[in-house]
Coordinates of C-alpha atoms and ligand atoms in Angstrom, one line a residue:
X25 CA -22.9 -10.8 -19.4
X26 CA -23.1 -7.3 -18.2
X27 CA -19.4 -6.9 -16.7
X28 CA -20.4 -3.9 -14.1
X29 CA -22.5 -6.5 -11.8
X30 CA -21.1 -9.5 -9.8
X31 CA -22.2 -12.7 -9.6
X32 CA -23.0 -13.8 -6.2
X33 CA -24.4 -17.1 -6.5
X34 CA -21.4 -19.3 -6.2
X35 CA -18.6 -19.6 -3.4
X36 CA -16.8 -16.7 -5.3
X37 CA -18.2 -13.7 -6.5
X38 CA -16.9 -12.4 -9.6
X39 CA -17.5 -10.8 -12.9
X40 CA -15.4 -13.0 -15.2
X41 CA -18.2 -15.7 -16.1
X42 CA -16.2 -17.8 -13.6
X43 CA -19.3 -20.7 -13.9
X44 CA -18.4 -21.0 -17.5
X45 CA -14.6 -21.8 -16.5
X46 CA -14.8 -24.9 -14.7
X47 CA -11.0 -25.5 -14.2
X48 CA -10.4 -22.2 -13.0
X49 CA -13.6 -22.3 -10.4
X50 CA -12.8 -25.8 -9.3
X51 CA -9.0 -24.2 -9.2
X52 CA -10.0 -21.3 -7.1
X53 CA -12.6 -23.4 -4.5
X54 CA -9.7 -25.9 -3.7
X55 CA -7.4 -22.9 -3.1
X56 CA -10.3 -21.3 -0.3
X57 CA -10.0 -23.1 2.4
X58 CA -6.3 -22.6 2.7
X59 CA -7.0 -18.8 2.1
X60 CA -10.1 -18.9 5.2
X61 CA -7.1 -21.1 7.7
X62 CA -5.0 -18.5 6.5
X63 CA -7.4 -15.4 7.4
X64 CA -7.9 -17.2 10.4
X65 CA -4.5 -17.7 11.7
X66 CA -3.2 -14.0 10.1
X67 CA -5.7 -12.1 10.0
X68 CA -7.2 -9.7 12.6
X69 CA -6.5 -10.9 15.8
X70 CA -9.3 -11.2 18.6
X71 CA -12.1 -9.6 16.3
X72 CA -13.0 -12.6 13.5
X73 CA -16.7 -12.7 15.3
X74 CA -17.5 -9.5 15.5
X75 CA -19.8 -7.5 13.2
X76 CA -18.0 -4.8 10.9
X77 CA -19.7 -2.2 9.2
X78 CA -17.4 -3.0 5.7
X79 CA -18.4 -2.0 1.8
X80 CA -18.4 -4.8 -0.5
X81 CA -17.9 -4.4 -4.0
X82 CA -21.0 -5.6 -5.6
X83 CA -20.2 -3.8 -8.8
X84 CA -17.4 -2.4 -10.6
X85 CA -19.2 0.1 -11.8
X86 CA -17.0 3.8 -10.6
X87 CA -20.9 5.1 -9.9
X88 CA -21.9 2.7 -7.6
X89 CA -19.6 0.0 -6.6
X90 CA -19.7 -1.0 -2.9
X91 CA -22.7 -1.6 -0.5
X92 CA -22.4 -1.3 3.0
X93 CA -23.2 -3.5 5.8
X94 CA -22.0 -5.3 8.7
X95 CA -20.5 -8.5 8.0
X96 CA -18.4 -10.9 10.3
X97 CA -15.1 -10.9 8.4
X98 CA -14.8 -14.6 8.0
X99 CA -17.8 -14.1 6.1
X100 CA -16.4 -11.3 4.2
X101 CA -17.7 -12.4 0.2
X102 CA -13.7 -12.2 -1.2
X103 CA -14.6 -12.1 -5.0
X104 CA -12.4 -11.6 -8.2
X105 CA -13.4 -8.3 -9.9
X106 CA -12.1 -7.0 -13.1
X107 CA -12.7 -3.5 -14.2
X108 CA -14.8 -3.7 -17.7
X109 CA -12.7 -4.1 -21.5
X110 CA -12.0 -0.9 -23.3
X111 CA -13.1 -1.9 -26.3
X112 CA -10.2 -1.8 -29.1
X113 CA -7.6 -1.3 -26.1
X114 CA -3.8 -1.9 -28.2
X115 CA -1.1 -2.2 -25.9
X116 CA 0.4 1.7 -25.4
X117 CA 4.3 1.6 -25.1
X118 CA 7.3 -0.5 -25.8
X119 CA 8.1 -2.9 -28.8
X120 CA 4.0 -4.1 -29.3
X121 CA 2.9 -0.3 -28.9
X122 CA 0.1 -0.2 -31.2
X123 CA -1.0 -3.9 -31.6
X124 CA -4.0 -5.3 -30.0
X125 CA -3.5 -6.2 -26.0
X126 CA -2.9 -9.6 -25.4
X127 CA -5.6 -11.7 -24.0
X128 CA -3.8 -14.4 -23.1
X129 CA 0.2 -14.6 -22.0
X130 CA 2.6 -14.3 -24.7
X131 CA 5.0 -17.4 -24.1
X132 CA 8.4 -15.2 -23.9
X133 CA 7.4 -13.0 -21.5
X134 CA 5.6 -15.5 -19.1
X135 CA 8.5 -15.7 -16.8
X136 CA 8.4 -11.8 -16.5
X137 CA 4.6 -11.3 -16.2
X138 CA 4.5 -14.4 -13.4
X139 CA 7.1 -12.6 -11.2
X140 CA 5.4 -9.3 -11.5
X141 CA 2.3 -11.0 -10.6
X142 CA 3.6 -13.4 -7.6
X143 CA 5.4 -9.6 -6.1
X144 CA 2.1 -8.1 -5.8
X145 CA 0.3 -10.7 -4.6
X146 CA 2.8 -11.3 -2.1
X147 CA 2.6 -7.9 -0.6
X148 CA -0.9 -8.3 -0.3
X149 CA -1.5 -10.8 2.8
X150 CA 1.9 -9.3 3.7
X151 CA 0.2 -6.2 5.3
X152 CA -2.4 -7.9 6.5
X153 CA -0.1 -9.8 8.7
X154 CA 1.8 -7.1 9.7
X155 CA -1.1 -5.4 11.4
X156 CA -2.9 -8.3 12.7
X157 CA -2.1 -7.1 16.3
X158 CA -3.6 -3.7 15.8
X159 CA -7.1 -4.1 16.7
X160 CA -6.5 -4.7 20.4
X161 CA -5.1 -0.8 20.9
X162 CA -7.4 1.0 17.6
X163 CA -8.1 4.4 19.1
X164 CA -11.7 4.5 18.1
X165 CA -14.6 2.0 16.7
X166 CA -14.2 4.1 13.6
X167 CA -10.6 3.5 13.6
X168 CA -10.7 -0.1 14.1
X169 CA -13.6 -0.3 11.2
X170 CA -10.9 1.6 9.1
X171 CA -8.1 -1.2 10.0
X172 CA -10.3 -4.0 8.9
X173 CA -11.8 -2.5 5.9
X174 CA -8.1 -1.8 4.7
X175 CA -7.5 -5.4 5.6
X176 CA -10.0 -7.5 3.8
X177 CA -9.7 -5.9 1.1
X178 CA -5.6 -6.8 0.8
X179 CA -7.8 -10.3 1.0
X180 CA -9.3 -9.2 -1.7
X181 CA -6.4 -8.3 -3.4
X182 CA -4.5 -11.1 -3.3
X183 CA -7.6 -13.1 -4.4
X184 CA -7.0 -10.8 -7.0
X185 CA -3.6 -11.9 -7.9
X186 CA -4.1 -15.7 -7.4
X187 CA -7.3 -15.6 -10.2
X188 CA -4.5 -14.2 -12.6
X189 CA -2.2 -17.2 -11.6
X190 CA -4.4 -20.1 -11.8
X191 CA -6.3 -18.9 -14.9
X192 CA -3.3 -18.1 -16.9
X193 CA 0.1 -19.6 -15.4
X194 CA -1.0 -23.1 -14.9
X195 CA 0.7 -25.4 -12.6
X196 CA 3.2 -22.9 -11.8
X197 CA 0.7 -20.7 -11.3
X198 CA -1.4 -23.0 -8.8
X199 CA 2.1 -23.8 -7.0
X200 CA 2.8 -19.9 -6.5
X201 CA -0.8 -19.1 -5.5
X202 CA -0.1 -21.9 -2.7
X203 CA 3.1 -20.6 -1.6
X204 CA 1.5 -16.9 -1.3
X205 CA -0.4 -18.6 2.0
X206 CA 2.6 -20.0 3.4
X207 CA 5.0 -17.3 3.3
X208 CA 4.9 -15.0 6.8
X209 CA 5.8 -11.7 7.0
X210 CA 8.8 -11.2 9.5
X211 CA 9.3 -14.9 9.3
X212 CA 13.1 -16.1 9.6
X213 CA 12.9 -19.1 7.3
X214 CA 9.8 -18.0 4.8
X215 CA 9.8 -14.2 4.8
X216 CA 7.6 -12.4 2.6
X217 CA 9.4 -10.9 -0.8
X218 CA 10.1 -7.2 -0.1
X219 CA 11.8 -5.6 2.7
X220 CA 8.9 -3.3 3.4
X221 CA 6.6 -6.2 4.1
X222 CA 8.8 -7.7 7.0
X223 CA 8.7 -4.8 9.0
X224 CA 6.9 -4.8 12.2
X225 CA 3.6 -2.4 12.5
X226 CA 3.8 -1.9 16.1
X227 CA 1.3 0.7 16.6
X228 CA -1.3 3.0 14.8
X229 CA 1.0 5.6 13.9
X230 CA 2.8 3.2 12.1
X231 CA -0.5 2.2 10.6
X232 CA -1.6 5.4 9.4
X233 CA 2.5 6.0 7.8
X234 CA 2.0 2.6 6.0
X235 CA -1.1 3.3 4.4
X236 CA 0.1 7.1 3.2
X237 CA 3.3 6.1 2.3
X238 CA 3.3 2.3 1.4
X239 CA 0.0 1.7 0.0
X240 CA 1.1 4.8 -2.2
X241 CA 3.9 2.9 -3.9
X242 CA 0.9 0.2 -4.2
X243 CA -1.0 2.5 -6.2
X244 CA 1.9 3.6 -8.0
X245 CA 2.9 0.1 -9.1
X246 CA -0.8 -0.6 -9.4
X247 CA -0.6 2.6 -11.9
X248 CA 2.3 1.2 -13.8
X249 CA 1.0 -2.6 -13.8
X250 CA -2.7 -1.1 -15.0
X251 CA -0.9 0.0 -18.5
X252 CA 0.5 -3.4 -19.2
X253 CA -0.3 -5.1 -22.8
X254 CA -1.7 -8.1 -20.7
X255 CA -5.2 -6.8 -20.7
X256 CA -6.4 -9.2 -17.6
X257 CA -3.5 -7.9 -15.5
X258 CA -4.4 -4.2 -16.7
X259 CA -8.2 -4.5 -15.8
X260 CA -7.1 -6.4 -12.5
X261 CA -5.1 -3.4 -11.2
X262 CA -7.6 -1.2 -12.6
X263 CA -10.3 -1.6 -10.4
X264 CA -7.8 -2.6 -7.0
X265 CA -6.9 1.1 -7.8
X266 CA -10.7 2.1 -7.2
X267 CA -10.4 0.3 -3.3
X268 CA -7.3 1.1 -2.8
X269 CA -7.8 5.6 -2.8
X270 CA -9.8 4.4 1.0
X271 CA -6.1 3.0 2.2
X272 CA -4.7 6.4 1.0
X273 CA -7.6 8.2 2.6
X274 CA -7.6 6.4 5.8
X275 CA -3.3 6.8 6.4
X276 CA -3.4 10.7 5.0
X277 CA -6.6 11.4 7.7
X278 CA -4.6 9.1 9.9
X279 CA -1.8 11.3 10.3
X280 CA -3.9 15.0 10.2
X281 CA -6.2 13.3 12.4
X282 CA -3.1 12.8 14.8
X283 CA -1.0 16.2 14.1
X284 CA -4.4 17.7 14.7
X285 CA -4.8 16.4 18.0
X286 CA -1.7 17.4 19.0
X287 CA -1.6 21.0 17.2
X288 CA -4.9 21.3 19.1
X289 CA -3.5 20.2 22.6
X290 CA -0.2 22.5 22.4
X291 CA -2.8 25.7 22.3
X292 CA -4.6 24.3 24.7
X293 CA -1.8 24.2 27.1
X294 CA 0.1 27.6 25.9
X295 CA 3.0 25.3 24.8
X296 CA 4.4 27.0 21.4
X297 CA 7.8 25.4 21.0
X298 CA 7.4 22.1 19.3
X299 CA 10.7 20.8 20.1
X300 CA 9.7 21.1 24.0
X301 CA 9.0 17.6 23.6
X302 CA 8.7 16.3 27.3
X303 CA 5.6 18.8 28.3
X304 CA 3.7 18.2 24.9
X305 CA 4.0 14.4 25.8
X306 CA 2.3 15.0 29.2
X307 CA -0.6 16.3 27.4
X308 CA -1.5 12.7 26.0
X309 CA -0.6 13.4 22.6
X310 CA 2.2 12.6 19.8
X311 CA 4.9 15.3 19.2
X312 CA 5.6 16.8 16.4
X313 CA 9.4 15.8 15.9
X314 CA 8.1 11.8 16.7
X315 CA 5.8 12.4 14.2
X316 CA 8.2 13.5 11.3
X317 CA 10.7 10.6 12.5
X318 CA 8.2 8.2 11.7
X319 CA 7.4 9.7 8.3
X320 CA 11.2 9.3 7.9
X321 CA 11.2 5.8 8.7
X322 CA 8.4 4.6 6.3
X323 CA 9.0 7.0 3.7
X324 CA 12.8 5.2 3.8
X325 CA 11.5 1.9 3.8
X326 CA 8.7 2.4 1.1
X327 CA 11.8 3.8 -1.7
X328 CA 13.1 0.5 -0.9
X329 CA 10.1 -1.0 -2.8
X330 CA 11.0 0.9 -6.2
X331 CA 14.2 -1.5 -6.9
X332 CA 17.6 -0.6 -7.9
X333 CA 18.1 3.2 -9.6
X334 CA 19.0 1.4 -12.8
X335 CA 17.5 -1.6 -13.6
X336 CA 17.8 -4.0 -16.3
X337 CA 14.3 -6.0 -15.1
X338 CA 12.2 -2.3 -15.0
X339 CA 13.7 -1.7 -19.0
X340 CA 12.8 -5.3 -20.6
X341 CA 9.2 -5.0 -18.7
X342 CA 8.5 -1.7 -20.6
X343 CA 10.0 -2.9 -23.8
X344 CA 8.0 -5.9 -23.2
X345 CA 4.5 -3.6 -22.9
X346 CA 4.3 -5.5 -19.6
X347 CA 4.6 -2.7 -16.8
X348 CA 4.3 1.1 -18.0
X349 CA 5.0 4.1 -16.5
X350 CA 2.8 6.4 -14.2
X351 CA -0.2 7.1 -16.5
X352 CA 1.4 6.1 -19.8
X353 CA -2.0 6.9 -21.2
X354 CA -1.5 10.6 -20.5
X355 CA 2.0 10.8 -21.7
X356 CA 3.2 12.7 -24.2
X357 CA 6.6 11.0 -26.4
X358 CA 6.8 8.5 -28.1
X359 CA 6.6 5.5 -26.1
X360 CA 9.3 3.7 -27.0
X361 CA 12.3 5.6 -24.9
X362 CA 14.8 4.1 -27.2
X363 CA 17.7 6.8 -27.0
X364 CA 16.4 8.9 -24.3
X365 CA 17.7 9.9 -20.9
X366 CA 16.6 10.4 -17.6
X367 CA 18.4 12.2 -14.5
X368 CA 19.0 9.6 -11.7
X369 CA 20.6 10.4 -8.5
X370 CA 23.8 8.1 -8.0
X371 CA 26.5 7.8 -5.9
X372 CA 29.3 9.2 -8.2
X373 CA 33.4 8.7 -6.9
X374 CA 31.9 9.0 -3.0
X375 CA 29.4 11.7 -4.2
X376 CA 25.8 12.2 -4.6
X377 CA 25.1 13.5 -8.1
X378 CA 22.1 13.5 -10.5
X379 CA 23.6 11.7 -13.5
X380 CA 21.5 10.9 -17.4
X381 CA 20.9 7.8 -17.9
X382 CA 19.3 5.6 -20.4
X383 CA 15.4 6.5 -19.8
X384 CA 14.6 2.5 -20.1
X385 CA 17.0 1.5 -17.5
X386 CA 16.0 4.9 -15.5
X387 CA 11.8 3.5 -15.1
X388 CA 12.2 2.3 -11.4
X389 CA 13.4 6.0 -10.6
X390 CA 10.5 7.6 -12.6
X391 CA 8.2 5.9 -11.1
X392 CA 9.9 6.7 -7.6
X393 CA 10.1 10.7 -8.7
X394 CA 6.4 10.5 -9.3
X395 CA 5.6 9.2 -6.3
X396 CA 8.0 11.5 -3.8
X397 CA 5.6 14.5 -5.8
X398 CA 2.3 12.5 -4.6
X399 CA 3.5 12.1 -1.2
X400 CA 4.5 16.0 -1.0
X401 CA 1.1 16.5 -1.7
X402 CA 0.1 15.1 1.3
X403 CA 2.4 16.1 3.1
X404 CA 1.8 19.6 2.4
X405 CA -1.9 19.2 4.0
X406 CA -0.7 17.9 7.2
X407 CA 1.9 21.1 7.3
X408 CA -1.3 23.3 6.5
X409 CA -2.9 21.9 10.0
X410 CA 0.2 22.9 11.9
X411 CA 0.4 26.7 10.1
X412 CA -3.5 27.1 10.7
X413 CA -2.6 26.6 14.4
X414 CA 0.1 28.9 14.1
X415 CA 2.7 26.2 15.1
X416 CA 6.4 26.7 13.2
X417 CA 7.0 23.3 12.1
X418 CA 7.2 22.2 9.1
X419 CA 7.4 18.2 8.3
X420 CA 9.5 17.0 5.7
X421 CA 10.3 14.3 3.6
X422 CA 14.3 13.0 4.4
X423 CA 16.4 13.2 1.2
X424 CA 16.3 9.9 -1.0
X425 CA 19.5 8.4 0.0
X426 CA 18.6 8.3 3.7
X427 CA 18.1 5.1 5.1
X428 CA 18.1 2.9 2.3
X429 CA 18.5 -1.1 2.0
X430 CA 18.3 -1.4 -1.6
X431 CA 19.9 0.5 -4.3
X432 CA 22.9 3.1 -5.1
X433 CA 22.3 4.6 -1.6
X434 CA 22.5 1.3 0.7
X435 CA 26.4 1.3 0.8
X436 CA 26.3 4.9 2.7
X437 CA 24.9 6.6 5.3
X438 CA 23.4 9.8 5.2
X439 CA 21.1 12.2 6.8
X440 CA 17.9 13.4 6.2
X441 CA 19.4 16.4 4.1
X442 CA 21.4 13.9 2.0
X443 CA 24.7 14.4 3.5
X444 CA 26.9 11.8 4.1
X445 CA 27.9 10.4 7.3
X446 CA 30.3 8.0 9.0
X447 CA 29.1 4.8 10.8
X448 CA 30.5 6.4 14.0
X449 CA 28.3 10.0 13.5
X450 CA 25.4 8.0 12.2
X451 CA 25.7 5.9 15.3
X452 CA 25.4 8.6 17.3
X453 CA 22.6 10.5 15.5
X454 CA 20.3 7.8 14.3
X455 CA 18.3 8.7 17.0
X456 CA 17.7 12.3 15.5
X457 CA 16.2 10.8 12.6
X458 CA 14.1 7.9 13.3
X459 CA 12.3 7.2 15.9
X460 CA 14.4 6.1 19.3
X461 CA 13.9 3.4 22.2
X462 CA 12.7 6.1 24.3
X463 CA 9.8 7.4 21.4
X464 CA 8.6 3.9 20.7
X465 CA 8.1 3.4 24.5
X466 CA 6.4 6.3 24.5
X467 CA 3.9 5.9 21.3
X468 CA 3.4 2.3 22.9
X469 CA 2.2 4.0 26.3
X470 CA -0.6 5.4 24.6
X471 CA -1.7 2.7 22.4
X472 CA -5.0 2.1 24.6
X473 CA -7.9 1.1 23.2
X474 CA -11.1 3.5 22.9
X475 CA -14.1 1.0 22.2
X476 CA -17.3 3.7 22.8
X477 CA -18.5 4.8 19.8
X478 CA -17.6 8.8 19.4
X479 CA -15.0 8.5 21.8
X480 CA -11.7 8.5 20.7
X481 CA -8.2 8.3 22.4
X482 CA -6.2 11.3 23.3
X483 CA -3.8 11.7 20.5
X484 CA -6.1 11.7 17.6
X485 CA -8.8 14.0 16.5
X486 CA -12.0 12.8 15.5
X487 CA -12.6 12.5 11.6
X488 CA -14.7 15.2 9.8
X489 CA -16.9 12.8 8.1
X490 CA -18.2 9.5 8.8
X491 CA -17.8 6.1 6.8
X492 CA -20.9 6.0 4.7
X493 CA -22.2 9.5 6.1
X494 CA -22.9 8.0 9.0
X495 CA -23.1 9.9 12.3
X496 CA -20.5 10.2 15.1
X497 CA -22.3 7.7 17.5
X498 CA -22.5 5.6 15.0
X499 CA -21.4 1.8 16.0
X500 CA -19.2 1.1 12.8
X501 CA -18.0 -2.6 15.2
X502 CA -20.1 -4.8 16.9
X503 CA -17.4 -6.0 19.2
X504 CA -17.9 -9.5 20.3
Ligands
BYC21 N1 13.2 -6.1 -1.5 O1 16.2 -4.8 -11.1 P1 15.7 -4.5 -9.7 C1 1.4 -2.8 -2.6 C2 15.3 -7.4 -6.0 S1 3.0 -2.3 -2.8 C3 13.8 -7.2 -1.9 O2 15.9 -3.2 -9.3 P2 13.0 -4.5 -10.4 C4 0.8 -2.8 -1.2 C5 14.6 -7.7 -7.2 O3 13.4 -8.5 -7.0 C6 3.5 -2.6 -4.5 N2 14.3 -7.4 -3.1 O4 14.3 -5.0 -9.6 C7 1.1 -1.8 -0.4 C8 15.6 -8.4 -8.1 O5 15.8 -9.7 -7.7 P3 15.9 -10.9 -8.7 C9 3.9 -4.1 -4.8 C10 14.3 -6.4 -4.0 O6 12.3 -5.7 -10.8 C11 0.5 -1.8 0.9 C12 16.9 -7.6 -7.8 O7 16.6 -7.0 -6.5 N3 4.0 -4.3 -6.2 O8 0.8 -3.2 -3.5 O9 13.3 -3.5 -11.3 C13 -0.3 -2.8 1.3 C14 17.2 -6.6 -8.8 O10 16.4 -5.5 -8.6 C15 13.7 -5.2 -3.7 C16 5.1 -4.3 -6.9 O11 6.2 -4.1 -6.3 C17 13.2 -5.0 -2.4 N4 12.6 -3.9 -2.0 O12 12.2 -3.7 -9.2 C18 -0.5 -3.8 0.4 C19 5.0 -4.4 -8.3 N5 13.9 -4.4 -4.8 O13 14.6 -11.1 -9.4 C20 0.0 -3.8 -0.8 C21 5.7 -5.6 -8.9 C22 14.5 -5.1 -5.7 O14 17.0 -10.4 -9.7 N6 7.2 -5.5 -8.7 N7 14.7 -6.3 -5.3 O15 16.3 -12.1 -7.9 C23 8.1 -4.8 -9.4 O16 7.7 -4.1 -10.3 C24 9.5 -5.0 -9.2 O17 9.8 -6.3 -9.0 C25 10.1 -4.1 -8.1 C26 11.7 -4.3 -8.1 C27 9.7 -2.7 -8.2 C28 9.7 -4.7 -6.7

């Protein structure tokens, strides 16, 4: 079978010969409905009959993947899509390095792989849920077509996850692919599994923070998940990477769109202090100092999804060959990391202090420093839209051990330069630092919706491109 195109003709697309694999298909059909009541119930709220202009992938092909059409979401064509077999592939790092990838789960590590698998597909319907409410206030039909691209293809992605458990993981497998539909993020009694993912997502600056900052780690775990020895997980997280650069795109040209908006405003109106807060707010736009509290508050919350600074659980899942590092593949050493170390930040006799520790137990923080670098890529573009307007502010990303529920750093408080203090002074400067009653009130006044095509709300710019080249009048949702 050619592996680049999908087959369409049964109740789920895919590329893995799913017709030839009658106990997975039957498997996956019985495990639909539950996922469509689930779409239904958590998914976008108020827009499941309108007409979105959303790519499918129709191919995994990196050419030519996606077509683009409007499509009800309900209707959405969820499929399981596996990036094609590198021929010869051996498994790159750890104790297999060098043997053939597994095709099939190697009985010792199937606790190990199953967790890593039931984590990401957790996350997945996770975010979906947590901006379910969005639509109602989206600040433009292209904006709104942007949300719900984003979100059915987290659908996609847990579909994604739940192929790998019912094909390979059996009855626990089919009992974890169940329980991904019934957990809720926020919920008090059936939470989703990382902190991140129970957080509210109150309003589109919010939105556009996740998907810079949080989808990032997904593509950084996706990164380090598409090296594994397990050659179906690899080719899995291979091709979500391909859908998931859009969710980058759309939360980096989220927040330019919005620093633009308000860059462009503060000219406007003469206004060159950025900290004169209360007259750039009466221009309908978003601040500059709101806008770097918010980066501070998902940054902080995203580091939480990298695990403890030294973990035991990150070393045996490299020695494994399960979960890699950044882009093994382009990696220079020797793989292994047996007797190597790696600097770690940790909270030494009351102090901050980079410390060597053993590289295998160090991986969580690797991965971590390799994702603070791709963020300060971005961020570095948005400070380039405040010099070109000649604004001094520069946004920044809050030291590591700010703000943190999980890890060396959760014991303390600190600041967003890293220095350490009390309950009483962080008490009284929390407000400083992330974003305040008063701010969210004030982001919240503004959340109106914009539904005429090419118009778009106050506090963002318009993009520079449209989806699909389309033009700016174009109609990207049919609202009904
Ligand atoms: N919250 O040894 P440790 C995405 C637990 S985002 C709650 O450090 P490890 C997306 C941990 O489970 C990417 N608990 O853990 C983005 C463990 O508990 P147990 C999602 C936490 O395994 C946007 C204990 O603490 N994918 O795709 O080294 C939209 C010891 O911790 C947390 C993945 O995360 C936390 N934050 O590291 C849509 C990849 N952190 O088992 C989608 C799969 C730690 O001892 N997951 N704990 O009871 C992993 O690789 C790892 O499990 C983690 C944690 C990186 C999450």
């Amino acid at each position: 079978m050619n592996i680049a195109a999908v087959d369409y003709d049964g109740l789920i697309p895919n590329n893995v010969a799913l017709g030839q694999d009658e106990r997975v298909k039957r498997a996956l059909e019985k495990w639909h409905p539950g996922y469509i009541n689930w779409w239904n119930d958590m998914g976008p709220d108020g827009f499941q009959e309108s007409l979105v202009y959303l790519r499918t992938a129709v191919s995994v092909d990196p050419k030519g993947w996606a077509k683009f059409d409007y499509v009800r979401m309900p209707d959405y064509r969820w499929g399981v899509l596996l990036a094609p077999a590198q021929e010869g592939r051996k498994i790159p790092f750890g104790r297999h390095k060098g043997e053939p990838v597994w095709q099939e789960v190697p009985g010792e590590y199937r606790a190990m792989l199953r967790r890593l698998v039931v984590i990401q597909g957790d996350t997945e319907p996770a975010s979906v849920e947590q901006q379910r409410h969005l639509g109602k206030t989206a600040p433009s039909l292209y904006d709104l077509r942007n949300l719900f691209q984003v979100n059915v293809e987290e659908g996609r992605h847990l579909w994604a996850m739940v192929y790998l458990l019912q094909k390979y993981f059996g009855t626990d497998g089919r009992d974890e692919a169940e329980a991904l539909l019934q957990r809720r993020s926020g919920d008090a009694d059936t939470p989703r599994m990382l902190g991140a993912f129970n957080e509210k997502t109150p309003d589109w600056l919010s939105f556009f923070m996740f998907t810079f900052f949080t989808d990032r780690d997904g593509k950084m775990q996706l990164e380090a998940l598409a090296q594994s020895g397990f050659d179906p997980l690899s080719r899995t997280c291979r091709f979500m990477l391909t859908e998931e650069a859009h969710h980058m795109f759309v939360g980096e040209t989220g927040v330019t769109r919005v620093i633009q908006a308000t860059c462009e405003a503060m000219k406007k109106a003469g206004i060159e202090d950025p900290n004169n807060i209360a007259e750039v707010r009466k221009l309908g736009v978003i601040d500059l100092p709101t806008i770097q509290k918010k980066a501070n508050l998902h940054f902080s919350l995203t580091l939480d999804l990298f695990g403890n600074e030294i973990s035991t659980n990150a070393a045996n899942a490299f020695h494994a060959g399960i979960k890699g590092r950044y882009r093994e593949d382009r990696l220079k050493d020797d793989h292994l990391l047996e007797g190597t170390t790696y600097p770690v930040l940790r909270l030494v006799d009351g102090k901050i202090q980079n410390v060597d520790a053993p590289a295998l137990s160090a991986l969580n923080m690797r991965l971590r420093d390799d994702y603070v670098v791709d963020c300060n890529v971005g961020v570095g573009r948005w400070n380039k839209v405040i010099a070109e307007h000649g604004i001094a502010f520069t946004i920044k990303l809050p030291h590591v051990a700010f703000h943190r529920h999980i890890g060396e750093f959760a014991s303390i408080k600190a600041d967003v330069d890293g220095n350490m203090l009390g309950d009483a002074d962080w008490t009284k400067r929390r407000g400083e630092f992330l974003p305040s009653d008063g701010d969210k009130g004030f982001i919240e006044s503004l959340m109106q919706s914009q539904f005429e095509p090419n118009k778009f709300a106050s506090w963002i710019a318009s993009p520079r491109v449209g989806i699909d080249n389309k033009p700016g009048d174009f109609e990207y949702v049919k609202i009904a």
